[in-house]
CSV table of C-alpha atoms in Angstrom, one decimal:
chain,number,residue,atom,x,y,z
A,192,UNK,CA,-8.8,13.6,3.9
A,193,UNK,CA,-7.8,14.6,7.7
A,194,UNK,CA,-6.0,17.5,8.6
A,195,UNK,CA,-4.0,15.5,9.9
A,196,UNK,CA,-3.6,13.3,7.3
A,197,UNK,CA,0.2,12.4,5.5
A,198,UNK,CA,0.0,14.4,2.2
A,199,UNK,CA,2.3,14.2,-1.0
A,200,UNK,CA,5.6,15.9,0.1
A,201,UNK,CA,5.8,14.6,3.4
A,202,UNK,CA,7.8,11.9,5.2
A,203,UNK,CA,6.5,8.5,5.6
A,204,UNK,CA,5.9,7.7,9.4
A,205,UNK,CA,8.0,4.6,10.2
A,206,UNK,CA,6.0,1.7,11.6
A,207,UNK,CA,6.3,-2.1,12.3
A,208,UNK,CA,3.9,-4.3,11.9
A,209,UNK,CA,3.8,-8.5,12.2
A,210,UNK,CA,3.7,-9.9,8.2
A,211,UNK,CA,1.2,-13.0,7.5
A,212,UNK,CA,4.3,-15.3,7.7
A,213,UNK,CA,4.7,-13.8,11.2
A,214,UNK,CA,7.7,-11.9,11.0
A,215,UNK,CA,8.1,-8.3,11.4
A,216,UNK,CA,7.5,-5.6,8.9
A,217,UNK,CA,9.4,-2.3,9.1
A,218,UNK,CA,8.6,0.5,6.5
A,219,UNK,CA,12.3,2.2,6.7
A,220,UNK,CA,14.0,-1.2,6.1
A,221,UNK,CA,12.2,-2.0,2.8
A,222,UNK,CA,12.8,1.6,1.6
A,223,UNK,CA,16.5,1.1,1.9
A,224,UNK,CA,16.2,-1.5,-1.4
A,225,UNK,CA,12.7,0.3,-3.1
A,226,UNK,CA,10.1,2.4,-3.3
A,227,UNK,CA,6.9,1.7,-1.9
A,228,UNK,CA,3.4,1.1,-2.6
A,229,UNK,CA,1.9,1.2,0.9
A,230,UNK,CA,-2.1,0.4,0.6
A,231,UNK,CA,-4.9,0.9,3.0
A,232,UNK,CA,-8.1,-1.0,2.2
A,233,UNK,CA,-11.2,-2.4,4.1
A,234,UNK,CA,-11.2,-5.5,4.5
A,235,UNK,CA,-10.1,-9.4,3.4
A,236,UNK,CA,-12.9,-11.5,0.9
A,237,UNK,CA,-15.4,-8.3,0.3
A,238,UNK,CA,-15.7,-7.1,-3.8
A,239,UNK,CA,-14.0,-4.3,-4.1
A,240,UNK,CA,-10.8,-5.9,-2.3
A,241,UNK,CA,-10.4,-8.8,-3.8
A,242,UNK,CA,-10.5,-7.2,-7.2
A,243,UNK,CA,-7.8,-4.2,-6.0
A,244,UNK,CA,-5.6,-7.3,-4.5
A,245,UNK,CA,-6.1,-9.5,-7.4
A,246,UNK,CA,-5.6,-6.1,-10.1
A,247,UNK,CA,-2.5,-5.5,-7.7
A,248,UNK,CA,-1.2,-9.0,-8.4
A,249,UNK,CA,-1.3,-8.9,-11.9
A,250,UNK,CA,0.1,-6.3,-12.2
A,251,UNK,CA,3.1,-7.3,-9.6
A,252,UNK,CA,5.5,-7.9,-12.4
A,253,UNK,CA,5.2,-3.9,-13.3
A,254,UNK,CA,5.4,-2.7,-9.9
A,255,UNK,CA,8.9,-4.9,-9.7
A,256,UNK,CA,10.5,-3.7,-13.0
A,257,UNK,CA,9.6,-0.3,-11.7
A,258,UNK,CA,11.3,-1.4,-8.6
A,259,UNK,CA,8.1,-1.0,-5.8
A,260,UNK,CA,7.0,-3.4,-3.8
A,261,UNK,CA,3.2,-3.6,-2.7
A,262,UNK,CA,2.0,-3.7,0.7
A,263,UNK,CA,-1.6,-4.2,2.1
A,264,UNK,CA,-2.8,-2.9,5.4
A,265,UNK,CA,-6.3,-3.8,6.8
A,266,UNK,CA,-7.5,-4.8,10.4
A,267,UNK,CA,-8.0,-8.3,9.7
A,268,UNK,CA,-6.4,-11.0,11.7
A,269,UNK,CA,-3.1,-12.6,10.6
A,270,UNK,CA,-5.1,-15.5,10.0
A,271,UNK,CA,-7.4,-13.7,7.7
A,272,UNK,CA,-4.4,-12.1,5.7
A,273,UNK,CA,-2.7,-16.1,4.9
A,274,UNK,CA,-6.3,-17.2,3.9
A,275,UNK,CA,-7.1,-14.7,1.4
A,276,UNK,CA,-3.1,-14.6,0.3
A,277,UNK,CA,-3.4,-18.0,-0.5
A,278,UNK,CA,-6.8,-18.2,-2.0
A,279,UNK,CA,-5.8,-15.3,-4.4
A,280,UNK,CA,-2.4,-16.1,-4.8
A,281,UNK,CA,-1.0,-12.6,-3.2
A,282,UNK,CA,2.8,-12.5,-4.4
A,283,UNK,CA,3.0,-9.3,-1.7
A,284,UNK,CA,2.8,-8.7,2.0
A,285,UNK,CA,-0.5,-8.4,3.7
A,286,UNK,CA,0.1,-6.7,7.2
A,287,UNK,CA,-2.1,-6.8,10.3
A,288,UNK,CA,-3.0,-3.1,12.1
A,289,UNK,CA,-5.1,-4.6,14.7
A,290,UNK,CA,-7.0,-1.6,16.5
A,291,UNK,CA,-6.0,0.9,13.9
A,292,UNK,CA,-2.6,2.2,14.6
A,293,UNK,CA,-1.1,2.7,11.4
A,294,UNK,CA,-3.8,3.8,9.3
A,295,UNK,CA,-4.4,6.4,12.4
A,296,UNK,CA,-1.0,7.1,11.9
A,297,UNK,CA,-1.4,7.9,8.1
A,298,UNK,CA,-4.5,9.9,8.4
A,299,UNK,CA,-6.4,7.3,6.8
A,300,UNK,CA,-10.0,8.3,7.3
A,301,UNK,CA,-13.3,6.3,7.9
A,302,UNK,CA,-15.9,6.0,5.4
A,303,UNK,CA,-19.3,6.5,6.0
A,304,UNK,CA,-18.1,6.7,10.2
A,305,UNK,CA,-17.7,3.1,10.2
A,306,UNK,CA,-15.9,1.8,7.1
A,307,UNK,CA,-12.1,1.8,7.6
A,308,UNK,CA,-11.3,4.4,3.9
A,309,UNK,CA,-9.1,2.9,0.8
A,310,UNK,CA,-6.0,4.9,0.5
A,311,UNK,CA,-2.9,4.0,-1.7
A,312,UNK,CA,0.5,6.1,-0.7
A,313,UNK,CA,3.0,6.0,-3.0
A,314,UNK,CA,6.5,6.6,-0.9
A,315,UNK,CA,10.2,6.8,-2.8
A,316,UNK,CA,13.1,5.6,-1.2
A,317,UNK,CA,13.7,8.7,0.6
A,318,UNK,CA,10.8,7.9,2.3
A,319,UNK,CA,8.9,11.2,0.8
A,320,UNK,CA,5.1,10.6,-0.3
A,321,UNK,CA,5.4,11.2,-3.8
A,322,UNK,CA,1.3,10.7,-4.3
A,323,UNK,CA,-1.7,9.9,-2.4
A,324,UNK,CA,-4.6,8.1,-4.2
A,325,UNK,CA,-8.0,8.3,-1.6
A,326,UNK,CA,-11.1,6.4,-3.1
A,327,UNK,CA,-13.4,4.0,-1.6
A,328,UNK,CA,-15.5,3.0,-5.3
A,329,UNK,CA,-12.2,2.7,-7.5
A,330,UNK,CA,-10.4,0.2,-6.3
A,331,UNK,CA,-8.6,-0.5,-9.8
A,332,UNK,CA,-7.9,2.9,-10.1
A,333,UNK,CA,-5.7,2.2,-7.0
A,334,UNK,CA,-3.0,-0.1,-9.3
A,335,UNK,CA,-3.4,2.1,-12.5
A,336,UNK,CA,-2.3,5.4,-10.8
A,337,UNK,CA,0.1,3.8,-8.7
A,338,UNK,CA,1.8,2.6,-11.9
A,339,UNK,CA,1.8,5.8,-13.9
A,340,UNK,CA,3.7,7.5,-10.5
A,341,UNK,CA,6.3,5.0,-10.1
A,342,UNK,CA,7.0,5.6,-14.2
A,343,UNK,CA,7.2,9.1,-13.7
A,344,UNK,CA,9.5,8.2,-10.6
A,345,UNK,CA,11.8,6.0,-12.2
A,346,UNK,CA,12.0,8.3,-15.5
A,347,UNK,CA,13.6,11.2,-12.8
A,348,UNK,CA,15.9,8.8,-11.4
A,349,UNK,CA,16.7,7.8,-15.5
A,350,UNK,CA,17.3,11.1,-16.7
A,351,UNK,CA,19.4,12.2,-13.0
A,352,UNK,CA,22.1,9.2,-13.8
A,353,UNK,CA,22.9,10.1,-17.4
């Protein structure tokens, strides 16, 4: 990871970002109703993607109970995000970081110098990083983890409201 990089602990950077239906995503607004699973990855239609998006849609139901919602980040086109949403049957937002901005803004680094990195940031709705999860060859690892944290999440907030 960069020095730079957001680490568990720290505040989520706020960003907007156009959706695949066109509107506008904004990271704060969808933390005021749940936490987050915000996730970095390559690119649209390549192996390892389409398994993490397709693992991330089975396992959508989980992430909801848990109260998360996923969202994708690559550099792909709009266009690109609606084709391999509807081809896979994506229940969650795909966004669009054309040139880089976000995932510069995370930290996120590059693989290899030129592959864009796969990094899954788990963010409660205080907008904290509760856990980072940085690896290019385990995409399915991505969901798994990101699962386990949000049950440990919502087991604090069980055991605070008693």
């Amino acid at each position: 990871m960069r020095e730079d990089a957001v680490k568990e602990g720290d505040k989520a950077p706020d960003f907007e970002l156009e959706r695949q239906d066109g509107g506008l995503f904004r990271l704060y607004e969808l933390l005021k109703e749940k936490n987050v699973v915000l996730y970095f990855y390559p690119k649209d239609n390549t192996p390892g993607c389409t398994k993490q998006a397709c693992e991330f849609r089975d396992q959508y139901e989980a992430f909801a109970r848990l109260g998360a919602e996923v969202v994708g980040i690559s550099s792909d086109t709009l266009e690109s995000h609606q084709k391999f949403e509807a081809v896979h049957h994506l229940p969650f937002t795909l966004l669009s970081d054309k040139g880089g901005r976000v995932r510069s803004l995370y930290g996120v680094p590059r693989k290899l110098l030129l592959l864009p990195g796969r990094v899954t940031y788990i963010i409660d709705q205080t907008g904290t990083v509760r856990y980072v999860f940085d690896s290019m060859n385990k995409p399915l690892e991505h969901v798994s983890t990101a699962l386990e944290v949000l049950k440990t999440i919502s087991h604090e907030r069980n055991t605070q409201n008693v």
